[in-house]
CSV table of C-alpha atoms and ligand atoms in Angstrom, one decimal:
chain,number,residue,atom,x,y,z
O,1,MET,CA,-19.8,-7.3,17.3
O,2,PRO,CA,-17.7,-9.2,19.8
O,3,SER,CA,-19.8,-11.2,22.2
O,4,VAL,CA,-18.8,-9.6,25.6
O,5,LEU,CA,-21.1,-6.8,26.4
O,6,PRO,CA,-20.2,-3.8,28.6
O,7,GLU,CA,-22.1,-3.1,31.9
O,8,GLY,CA,-23.8,0.3,31.6
O,9,GLN,CA,-26.9,1.5,33.4
O,10,PRO,CA,-30.5,0.2,33.1
O,11,ALA,CA,-32.3,0.9,29.9
O,12,PRO,CA,-36.0,1.9,30.0
O,13,SER,CA,-38.3,-1.0,29.2
O,14,ASP,CA,-40.1,1.0,26.5
O,15,GLY,CA,-36.8,1.8,24.7
O,16,SER,CA,-37.4,5.6,25.1
O,17,LEU,CA,-34.6,8.0,24.6
O,18,PRO,CA,-33.9,11.4,26.3
O,19,GLU,CA,-35.3,14.5,24.4
O,20,GLN,CA,-31.8,15.8,24.0
O,21,ALA,CA,-30.7,12.8,22.1
O,22,LEU,CA,-33.8,12.9,19.9
O,23,SER,CA,-33.3,16.5,19.1
O,24,GLU,CA,-30.0,15.6,17.4
O,25,LEU,CA,-31.7,13.2,15.0
O,26,PRO,CA,-32.2,15.7,12.1
O,27,LEU,CA,-28.5,16.7,12.3
O,28,ARG,CA,-26.8,13.5,11.1
O,29,PRO,CA,-27.7,10.5,8.9
O,30,LEU,CA,-29.3,7.4,10.3
O,31,GLY,CA,-28.1,3.9,9.6
O,32,ILE,CA,-29.8,0.6,10.5
O,33,TYR,CA,-27.6,-2.5,11.4
O,34,ILE,CA,-29.4,-5.8,11.5
O,35,HIS,CA,-27.6,-8.7,13.1
O,36,VAL,CA,-28.3,-12.2,12.0
O,37,PRO,CA,-27.0,-14.4,14.8
O,38,PHE,CA,-26.7,-17.7,12.9
O,39,CYS,CA,-23.9,-19.7,11.4
O,40,THR,CA,-23.7,-23.2,10.0
O,41,THR,CA,-20.5,-23.9,12.0
O,42,ARG,CA,-18.4,-21.8,14.3
O,43,CYS,CA,-14.9,-20.7,13.1
O,44,GLY,CA,-12.4,-21.3,15.9
O,45,TYR,CA,-11.2,-17.6,16.0
O,46,CYS,CA,-14.6,-16.0,16.0
O,47,ASP,CA,-16.0,-14.3,19.1
O,48,PHE,CA,-19.1,-12.8,17.5
O,49,ASN,CA,-22.6,-13.3,18.9
O,50,THR,CA,-23.6,-16.1,16.6
O,51,TYR,CA,-25.1,-19.6,17.1
O,52,THR,CA,-25.1,-22.9,15.2
O,53,ALA,CA,-28.5,-24.8,14.9
O,54,ALA,CA,-27.2,-27.3,17.5
O,55,GLU,CA,-26.3,-24.5,20.0
O,56,LEU,CA,-29.8,-22.9,19.6
O,57,GLY,CA,-31.8,-26.1,20.0
O,58,THR,CA,-35.5,-26.1,19.4
O,59,GLU,CA,-36.6,-23.7,22.2
O,60,PRO,CA,-39.4,-21.3,21.2
O,61,GLY,CA,-38.2,-17.8,20.1
O,62,ALA,CA,-34.7,-19.1,19.1
O,63,SER,CA,-35.5,-20.5,15.7
O,64,ARG,CA,-34.1,-19.2,12.4
O,65,ALA,CA,-37.7,-19.3,11.0
O,66,GLY,CA,-39.1,-16.8,13.6
O,67,TYR,CA,-36.1,-14.5,13.7
O,68,ILE,CA,-37.1,-12.0,11.0
O,69,ASP,CA,-40.5,-11.5,12.7
O,70,ALA,CA,-38.6,-10.6,15.9
O,71,ALA,CA,-36.3,-8.2,14.1
O,72,ILE,CA,-39.2,-6.5,12.3
O,73,HIS,CA,-40.8,-6.1,15.7
O,74,GLU,CA,-37.7,-4.2,16.9
O,75,LEU,CA,-37.8,-2.1,13.8
O,76,ALA,CA,-41.3,-1.1,14.6
O,77,LEU,CA,-40.3,-0.2,18.2
O,78,ALA,CA,-37.3,1.8,16.8
O,79,ALA,CA,-39.7,3.8,14.6
O,80,ARG,CA,-42.0,4.5,17.6
O,81,VAL,CA,-39.1,5.7,19.8
O,82,LEU,CA,-37.5,7.9,17.1
O,83,GLY,CA,-40.7,9.6,16.3
O,84,ARG,CA,-41.6,11.9,13.4
O,85,ASP,CA,-38.3,13.8,13.1
O,86,VAL,CA,-36.4,10.7,12.0
O,87,PRO,CA,-34.6,11.1,8.7
O,88,ALA,CA,-35.0,8.6,6.0
O,89,VAL,CA,-32.6,5.7,6.5
O,90,SER,CA,-29.4,6.2,4.5
O,91,THR,CA,-27.7,2.9,5.0
O,92,ILE,CA,-28.8,-0.7,5.9
O,93,PHE,CA,-26.2,-3.3,6.9
O,94,VAL,CA,-27.3,-6.8,7.4
O,95,GLY,CA,-24.4,-8.5,9.2
O,96,GLY,CA,-23.6,-11.6,11.2
O,97,GLY,CA,-23.2,-14.3,11.9
O,98,THR,CA,-24.1,-15.4,8.4
O,99,PRO,CA,-27.1,-13.5,7.0
O,100,THR,CA,-27.2,-15.7,3.9
O,101,VAL,CA,-28.0,-18.8,5.9
O,102,LEU,CA,-31.5,-17.3,5.8
O,103,PRO,CA,-33.4,-17.3,2.5
O,104,PRO,CA,-33.0,-14.1,0.4
O,105,ASP,CA,-36.7,-13.4,0.6
O,106,ASP,CA,-36.4,-13.3,4.4
O,107,LEU,CA,-33.6,-10.7,4.2
O,108,GLY,CA,-35.7,-8.8,1.7
O,109,ARG,CA,-38.5,-8.5,4.3
O,110,LEU,CA,-36.1,-6.5,6.4
O,111,ILE,CA,-35.6,-3.9,3.6
O,112,THR,CA,-39.3,-3.7,3.2
O,113,ALA,CA,-39.8,-3.2,6.9
O,114,VAL,CA,-37.2,-0.4,7.0
O,115,ARG,CA,-38.9,1.3,4.1
O,116,ASP,CA,-42.3,1.0,5.6
O,117,HIS,CA,-41.3,2.2,9.1
O,118,PHE,CA,-38.7,4.9,8.3
O,119,GLY,CA,-38.5,5.5,4.6
O,120,LEU,CA,-35.3,4.6,2.7
O,121,ALA,CA,-33.3,7.4,1.0
O,122,PRO,CA,-33.4,6.9,-2.8
O,123,ASP,CA,-29.6,6.5,-2.9
O,124,ALA,CA,-29.4,4.3,0.2
O,125,GLU,CA,-26.5,1.8,0.5
O,126,VAL,CA,-28.0,-1.6,1.3
O,127,THR,CA,-25.4,-4.2,2.3
O,128,THR,CA,-25.4,-7.8,3.3
O,129,GLU,CA,-22.5,-9.9,4.5
O,130,SER,CA,-22.3,-13.4,3.2
O,131,ASN,CA,-20.2,-16.5,3.5
O,132,PRO,CA,-19.3,-17.5,0.0
O,133,GLU,CA,-20.4,-21.1,0.4
O,134,SER,CA,-23.8,-20.0,1.8
O,135,ILE,CA,-25.1,-18.5,-1.4
O,136,ASP,CA,-25.4,-19.4,-5.1
O,137,SER,CA,-25.9,-17.5,-8.3
O,138,ALA,CA,-29.7,-17.6,-8.1
O,139,GLY,CA,-29.6,-16.4,-4.5
O,140,LEU,CA,-27.4,-13.5,-5.5
O,141,HIS,CA,-29.8,-12.5,-8.3
O,142,ARG,CA,-32.7,-12.6,-5.8
O,143,LEU,CA,-30.8,-10.4,-3.3
O,144,ARG,CA,-30.2,-7.8,-6.0
O,145,GLU,CA,-33.8,-7.9,-7.1
O,146,LEU,CA,-34.9,-7.4,-3.5
O,147,GLY,CA,-32.9,-4.2,-3.2
O,148,PHE,CA,-29.5,-5.2,-1.8
O,149,ASN,CA,-26.9,-3.1,-3.7
O,150,ARG,CA,-23.7,-4.0,-1.8
O,151,ILE,CA,-22.3,-7.4,-0.8
O,152,SER,CA,-19.4,-8.3,1.4
O,153,PHE,CA,-17.9,-11.8,1.3
O,154,GLY,CA,-15.8,-13.4,4.0
O,155,MET,CA,-12.9,-14.9,2.2
O,156,GLN,CA,-10.1,-14.6,4.8
O,157,SER,CA,-7.5,-16.4,2.8
O,158,VAL,CA,-7.0,-18.5,-0.4
O,159,VAL,CA,-4.4,-20.8,1.1
O,160,PRO,CA,-5.7,-24.2,2.1
O,161,HIS,CA,-3.6,-24.7,5.3
O,162,VAL,CA,-4.5,-21.1,6.5
O,163,LEU,CA,-8.3,-21.7,5.8
O,164,ALA,CA,-7.9,-25.0,7.8
O,165,THR,CA,-6.3,-23.3,10.8
O,166,LEU,CA,-9.2,-20.7,10.7
O,167,ASP,CA,-11.8,-23.6,10.4
O,168,ARG,CA,-13.2,-22.1,7.2
O,169,THR,CA,-15.3,-24.6,5.4
O,170,HIS,CA,-15.3,-23.1,1.8
O,171,PRO,CA,-13.1,-24.4,-1.0
O,172,PRO,CA,-10.3,-21.9,-1.6
O,173,GLY,CA,-11.7,-20.8,-5.0
O,174,ARG,CA,-15.3,-20.3,-3.9
O,175,PRO,CA,-15.1,-16.6,-2.7
O,176,LEU,CA,-13.7,-15.5,-6.0
O,177,ARG,CA,-16.4,-17.3,-8.0
O,178,ALA,CA,-19.0,-15.8,-5.6
O,179,VAL,CA,-17.7,-12.2,-6.4
O,180,ALA,CA,-17.9,-13.0,-10.1
O,181,GLU,CA,-21.5,-14.3,-9.6
O,182,ALA,CA,-22.4,-11.3,-7.6
O,183,LYS,CA,-21.1,-9.0,-10.4
O,184,ALA,CA,-23.1,-11.0,-13.0
O,185,ALA,CA,-26.2,-10.6,-10.8
O,186,GLY,CA,-25.8,-6.8,-11.0
O,187,PHE,CA,-23.9,-6.0,-7.8
O,188,THR,CA,-21.6,-3.0,-8.7
O,189,ASN,CA,-20.3,-2.7,-5.2
O,190,THR,CA,-18.6,-5.9,-3.9
O,191,SER,CA,-16.3,-6.3,-1.0
O,192,ILE,CA,-14.0,-9.1,0.3
O,193,ASP,CA,-12.8,-9.6,4.0
O,194,LEU,CA,-9.3,-11.0,4.5
O,195,ILE,CA,-7.5,-11.9,7.7
O,196,TYR,CA,-3.7,-11.8,8.0
O,197,GLY,CA,-1.4,-13.2,10.7
O,198,THR,CA,-3.0,-16.7,11.1
O,199,PRO,CA,-0.5,-19.0,12.8
O,200,GLY,CA,1.5,-20.8,10.0
O,201,GLU,CA,0.8,-18.2,7.4
O,202,SER,CA,3.9,-17.1,5.5
O,203,ALA,CA,4.4,-13.8,3.8
O,204,ALA,CA,4.1,-15.6,0.5
O,205,ASP,CA,0.8,-17.1,1.6
O,206,TRP,CA,-0.5,-13.6,2.4
O,207,VAL,CA,0.6,-12.2,-0.9
O,208,GLU,CA,-1.2,-15.1,-2.6
O,209,SER,CA,-4.4,-14.3,-0.8
O,210,LEU,CA,-4.1,-10.6,-1.6
O,211,ASP,CA,-3.4,-11.3,-5.3
O,212,ALA,CA,-6.3,-13.7,-5.5
O,213,ALA,CA,-8.7,-11.2,-3.9
O,214,LEU,CA,-7.5,-8.5,-6.3
O,215,GLY,CA,-8.0,-10.9,-9.2
O,216,ALA,CA,-11.7,-10.9,-8.5
O,217,SER,CA,-11.7,-7.1,-8.9
O,218,PRO,CA,-13.9,-6.2,-5.8
O,219,GLU,CA,-14.6,-2.5,-5.3
O,220,HIS,CA,-13.6,-2.8,-1.6
O,221,ILE,CA,-11.3,-5.0,0.6
O,222,SER,CA,-11.2,-5.2,4.4
O,223,ALA,CA,-8.0,-6.7,5.8
O,224,TYR,CA,-7.9,-7.5,9.5
O,225,ALA,CA,-5.0,-8.6,11.7
O,226,LEU,CA,-6.1,-11.8,13.4
O,227,ILE,CA,-7.2,-11.1,16.9
O,228,VAL,CA,-6.9,-14.0,19.3
O,229,GLU,CA,-10.2,-13.6,21.3
O,230,GLU,CA,-10.4,-15.0,24.8
O,231,GLY,CA,-12.6,-18.1,25.1
O,232,THR,CA,-12.3,-19.2,21.5
O,233,ARG,CA,-10.9,-22.5,20.3
O,234,LEU,CA,-8.1,-20.7,18.6
O,235,ALA,CA,-7.0,-19.1,22.0
O,236,ALA,CA,-7.2,-22.6,23.6
O,237,ARG,CA,-5.0,-24.1,20.9
O,238,ILE,CA,-2.4,-21.3,21.3
O,239,ARG,CA,-2.5,-21.7,25.1
O,240,ARG,CA,-1.8,-25.4,24.8
O,241,GLY,CA,1.2,-24.7,22.5
O,242,GLU,CA,-0.4,-26.3,19.5
O,243,LEU,CA,-0.2,-23.1,17.5
O,244,PRO,CA,2.1,-20.0,17.9
O,245,SER,CA,0.7,-16.6,18.8
O,246,PRO,CA,0.4,-14.0,16.0
O,247,ASP,CA,3.7,-12.1,16.0
O,248,GLU,CA,3.6,-8.2,16.1
O,249,ASP,CA,6.4,-7.8,13.6
O,250,ASP,CA,4.9,-10.3,11.2
O,251,LEU,CA,1.5,-8.5,11.5
O,252,ALA,CA,3.3,-5.1,10.8
O,253,ASP,CA,5.1,-6.5,7.8
O,254,LYS,CA,1.9,-8.0,6.4
O,255,TYR,CA,0.0,-4.7,6.9
O,256,LEU,CA,2.6,-2.9,4.8
O,257,ILE,CA,2.5,-5.6,2.1
O,258,ALA,CA,-1.3,-5.3,2.0
O,259,ASP,CA,-1.2,-1.5,1.7
O,260,GLU,CA,1.4,-1.5,-1.0
O,261,ARG,CA,-0.2,-4.2,-3.1
O,262,LEU,CA,-3.7,-2.8,-2.7
O,263,ASN,CA,-2.5,0.7,-3.6
O,264,ALA,CA,-0.7,-0.6,-6.7
O,265,ALA,CA,-4.0,-2.2,-7.8
O,266,GLY,CA,-5.9,1.1,-7.4
O,267,LEU,CA,-7.5,0.6,-3.9
O,268,ALA,CA,-6.7,3.2,-1.3
O,269,ALA,CA,-7.1,3.0,2.5
O,270,TYR,CA,-9.8,5.2,3.7
O,271,GLU,CA,-9.7,3.6,7.2
O,272,VAL,CA,-6.9,1.7,8.9
O,273,SER,CA,-8.3,-1.7,7.8
O,274,ASN,CA,-10.4,-0.8,4.8
O,275,TRP,CA,-9.4,0.0,1.2
O,276,SER,CA,-11.7,1.2,-1.6
O,277,ARG,CA,-11.4,1.7,-5.3
O,278,SER,CA,-13.0,5.1,-5.2
O,279,ALA,CA,-14.7,7.5,-2.7
O,280,ALA,CA,-18.1,6.3,-4.0
O,281,THR,CA,-17.4,2.7,-3.0
O,282,ARG,CA,-16.3,3.3,0.6
O,283,CYS,CA,-18.7,1.6,3.0
O,284,ARG,CA,-21.0,4.4,3.9
O,285,HIS,CA,-22.6,2.4,6.7
O,286,ASN,CA,-19.3,1.8,8.5
O,287,LEU,CA,-18.3,5.5,7.9
O,288,GLY,CA,-21.4,6.3,9.9
O,289,TYR,CA,-19.9,4.5,13.0
O,290,TRP,CA,-16.6,6.2,12.6
O,291,ARG,CA,-18.2,9.6,12.2
O,292,SER,CA,-20.5,9.2,15.2
O,293,HIS,CA,-23.7,9.4,13.1
O,294,HIS,CA,-26.9,7.8,14.4
O,295,TRP,CA,-27.4,4.1,14.1
O,296,TRP,CA,-29.9,1.6,15.4
O,297,GLY,CA,-28.6,-1.9,15.8
O,298,ILE,CA,-31.4,-4.5,15.5
O,299,GLY,CA,-31.0,-8.0,16.8
O,300,PRO,CA,-29.5,-10.0,19.8
O,301,GLY,CA,-26.3,-8.3,21.2
O,302,ALA,CA,-26.6,-5.4,18.6
O,303,HIS,CA,-25.3,-2.0,19.7
O,304,SER,CA,-27.0,1.4,18.9
O,305,HIS,CA,-26.1,5.0,19.1
O,306,VAL,CA,-28.4,8.0,18.9
O,307,GLY,CA,-27.3,11.5,19.9
O,308,GLY,CA,-24.8,10.5,22.5
O,309,VAL,CA,-26.8,7.6,24.0
O,310,ARG,CA,-25.4,4.2,23.4
O,311,TRP,CA,-27.2,1.0,24.2
O,312,TRP,CA,-26.9,-2.7,23.5
O,313,ASN,CA,-29.4,-5.6,23.3
O,314,LEU,CA,-29.7,-8.9,25.2
O,315,LYS,CA,-27.3,-11.4,23.7
O,316,HIS,CA,-29.3,-14.6,23.4
O,317,PRO,CA,-31.7,-14.9,20.5
O,318,GLN,CA,-34.4,-16.4,22.8
O,319,ALA,CA,-34.1,-13.7,25.5
O,320,TYR,CA,-34.2,-11.1,22.7
O,321,ALA,CA,-37.3,-12.5,21.1
O,322,SER,CA,-39.2,-13.0,24.3
O,323,ARG,CA,-38.6,-9.4,25.4
O,324,LEU,CA,-40.0,-8.2,22.2
O,325,ALA,CA,-42.9,-10.7,22.3
O,326,SER,CA,-43.9,-9.2,25.7
O,327,GLY,CA,-43.9,-5.7,24.2
O,328,GLN,CA,-40.7,-4.5,25.8
O,329,SER,CA,-37.4,-3.2,24.5
O,330,PRO,CA,-34.7,-5.8,24.1
O,331,ALA,CA,-32.1,-3.4,25.4
O,332,GLN,CA,-29.9,-4.8,28.2
O,333,ALA,CA,-28.3,-1.5,29.3
O,334,ARG,CA,-27.2,1.9,28.1
O,335,GLU,CA,-24.7,4.7,28.5
O,336,LEU,CA,-25.4,8.5,28.3
O,337,LEU,CA,-22.1,9.9,27.0
O,338,SER,CA,-20.9,13.2,28.4
O,339,ALA,CA,-19.6,15.9,26.0
O,340,GLU,CA,-16.0,15.0,26.9
O,341,GLN,CA,-16.6,11.3,26.3
O,342,ARG,CA,-18.1,12.1,22.9
O,343,ARG,CA,-15.1,14.3,22.1
O,344,VAL,CA,-12.6,11.5,23.0
O,345,GLU,CA,-14.7,9.0,21.1
O,346,ARG,CA,-14.5,11.2,18.0
O,347,ILE,CA,-10.7,11.3,18.3
O,348,LEU,CA,-10.5,7.5,18.7
O,349,LEU,CA,-12.6,7.0,15.6
O,350,GLU,CA,-11.9,9.8,13.2
O,351,LEU,CA,-8.1,9.6,13.5
O,352,ARG,CA,-8.4,6.1,11.9
O,353,LEU,CA,-9.9,7.7,8.8
O,354,ALA,CA,-7.8,8.8,5.8
O,355,ASP,CA,-9.8,12.1,5.8
O,356,GLY,CA,-8.4,12.6,9.3
O,357,LEU,CA,-9.4,14.5,12.4
O,358,SER,CA,-10.0,18.2,12.7
O,359,THR,CA,-7.2,19.6,15.0
O,360,SER,CA,-9.9,21.9,16.4
O,361,LEU,CA,-11.2,19.0,18.4
O,362,LEU,CA,-7.9,18.7,20.3
O,363,THR,CA,-7.2,20.5,23.7
O,364,THR,CA,-4.2,22.8,23.9
O,365,THR,CA,-2.3,20.0,25.7
O,366,GLU,CA,-3.2,17.5,23.0
O,367,GLN,CA,-2.1,20.0,20.3
O,368,SER,CA,1.3,20.3,22.0
O,369,ARG,CA,1.8,16.6,21.6
O,370,LEU,CA,1.4,16.9,17.8
O,371,VAL,CA,5.0,18.2,17.4
O,372,ASP,CA,6.4,14.8,18.4
O,373,LEU,CA,4.0,12.8,16.1
O,374,LEU,CA,4.8,15.1,13.2
O,375,ALA,CA,8.5,14.8,13.8
O,376,ARG,CA,8.3,11.0,13.9
O,377,ARG,CA,6.4,11.2,10.6
O,378,LEU,CA,3.4,9.3,12.1
O,379,ALA,CA,1.0,12.0,11.0
O,380,VAL,CA,0.7,15.1,8.9
O,381,ILE,CA,-1.6,18.1,9.1
O,382,GLU,CA,-3.4,19.2,5.9
O,383,ASP,CA,-5.9,22.0,5.9
O,384,GLY,CA,-6.4,21.7,9.6
O,385,MET,CA,-6.9,17.9,9.5
O,386,LEU,CA,-4.6,15.6,11.3
O,387,ILE,CA,-4.0,12.6,9.0
O,388,LEU,CA,-2.0,9.4,9.9
O,389,THR,CA,0.8,8.4,7.5
O,390,ARG,CA,1.2,4.7,6.6
O,391,ASP,CA,3.6,4.2,9.5
O,392,GLY,CA,1.0,6.0,11.7
O,393,ARG,CA,-1.8,3.7,10.6
O,394,LEU,CA,0.4,0.8,11.5
O,395,LEU,CA,0.8,2.1,15.0
O,396,ALA,CA,-2.7,3.7,15.1
O,397,ASP,CA,-3.6,2.5,18.6
O,398,GLY,CA,-0.3,3.7,20.1
O,399,VAL,CA,-0.5,7.1,18.3
O,400,ILE,CA,-4.0,7.7,19.7
O,401,ARG,CA,-2.9,6.7,23.2
O,402,ASP,CA,0.1,9.1,23.0
O,403,LEU,CA,-2.2,11.9,21.9
O,404,LEU,CA,-4.7,11.4,24.6
O,405,ASP,CA,-2.5,10.5,27.6
Z,1,SAM,C1,-18.0,-11.6,12.0
Z,1,SAM,S1,-17.7,-11.9,10.3
Z,1,SAM,C2,-19.3,-12.0,9.6
Z,1,SAM,C3,-19.2,-12.3,8.2
Z,1,SAM,C4,-19.2,-13.8,7.8
Z,1,SAM,N1,-19.8,-14.7,8.7
Z,1,SAM,C5,-17.8,-14.3,7.6
Z,1,SAM,O1,-17.2,-14.9,8.5
Z,1,SAM,O2,-17.3,-14.0,6.5
Z,1,SAM,C6,-17.0,-10.4,9.7
Z,1,SAM,C7,-15.5,-10.4,9.5
Z,1,SAM,O3,-14.9,-10.2,10.7
Z,1,SAM,C8,-13.6,-10.7,10.6
Z,1,SAM,N2,-13.2,-11.4,11.9
Z,1,SAM,C9,-14.0,-12.1,12.7
Z,1,SAM,N3,-13.3,-12.5,13.8
Z,1,SAM,C10,-12.1,-12.0,13.7
Z,1,SAM,C11,-10.9,-12.1,14.5
Z,1,SAM,N4,-10.8,-12.8,15.6
Z,1,SAM,N5,-9.8,-11.5,14.0
Z,1,SAM,C12,-9.8,-10.8,12.9
Z,1,SAM,N6,-10.9,-10.6,12.1
Z,1,SAM,C13,-12.0,-11.3,12.5
Z,1,SAM,C14,-13.5,-11.6,9.4
Z,1,SAM,O4,-12.7,-11.1,8.4
Z,1,SAM,C15,-15.0,-11.7,9.0
Z,1,SAM,O5,-15.1,-11.8,7.6
Z,2,SF4,S1,-18.8,-17.7,9.7
Z,2,SF4,FE1,-18.3,-15.5,10.3
Z,2,SF4,S2,-19.6,-15.0,12.0
Z,2,SF4,FE2,-19.8,-17.2,11.6
Z,2,SF4,S3,-18.4,-18.1,13.1
Z,2,SF4,FE3,-17.2,-17.9,11.2
Z,2,SF4,S4,-16.3,-15.8,11.3
Z,2,SF4,FE4,-17.8,-15.9,12.9
């Protein structure tokens, strides 16, 4: 959840949604994202909507202690707005920020509130993100007892100089121990986040990080090319010439290294940046975003989508909490997507998935552009689905542009 919000049109103060959007509720699963906007320190590359204790100060409504109450308030509002036709929630994803700076029992209150307000499907996927240094074995046991069944650790790298450039504070071996502790606590669905292309990272450094991550045997790995976000410390250091910019060719080489090594270890890409050991351990919550399901994003700056209506909340935790305290929706603005916007969005998202995009979604002109993509071996068509090859995934943004232009 990058911190710059789009503009959009005004959102109703009671959070209400058009009948047309509500009528689509029974047609697709509903996921709940809950943003925890707190971190102990800010990493120099990170643009997410998150705050250290010093940045938040002591103003009322902005404290970590009161945050869960505000989030539960928004859950109650969501249940009122969605009404009786709402399906039981199929996925919960508590993300950040660093959710595990809050005590496990606080995070457990969120699950209870979702269950009370919406009902939780018996096979629901319930994930929390975690920074490996922010949780210990007892905390992991408690999270599991409280109902979390998936955990995603931010590891990024195992190489000390890369971690230092990224401002990561954990000792290099901590994420791997955290995965082992999570497994011992009963988590059968663990994930690790990695970043490649950090200035100064060699190909050998990247292989070392991949192999270390694989050594922990997680069920899932996300590997992201480092994005230099405007306004971050990393961007300033690059501008001043202290660090080189990530290099496109280096990023491409590292993507191919990742895909080969992860495949060899039994993890297959099911989305451009996400690899899973089996279909059952793909992140169902994120698949909901890519497949245009319904999701309600709880928390400051969180985005939501229900039946073609997209909206996003006020960014600052204090503004967010005070809106809810006055009985109003914390939404800042919203967009009502046209049928054509929804179609284009599906192309943008579904083409990134290994399951591919139904060619029936494409116009005649777009279909005529497929010949070139297929000839360049950037994609194949199987059973009416357009599927990117490894080279196509590497150039995914360009392929999608070529298809839509
Ligand atoms: C926003 S973080 C939240 C989880 C947790 N706080 C952490 O850092 O591990 C989720 C993931 O986004 C990725 N990420 C954040 N900023 C990024 C950037 N500028 N470029 C690439 N990946 C980034 C990192 O891999 C991170 O683990
Ligand atoms: S810990 Fe995660 S969310 Fe927090 S600043 Fe670092 S990358 Fe961003």
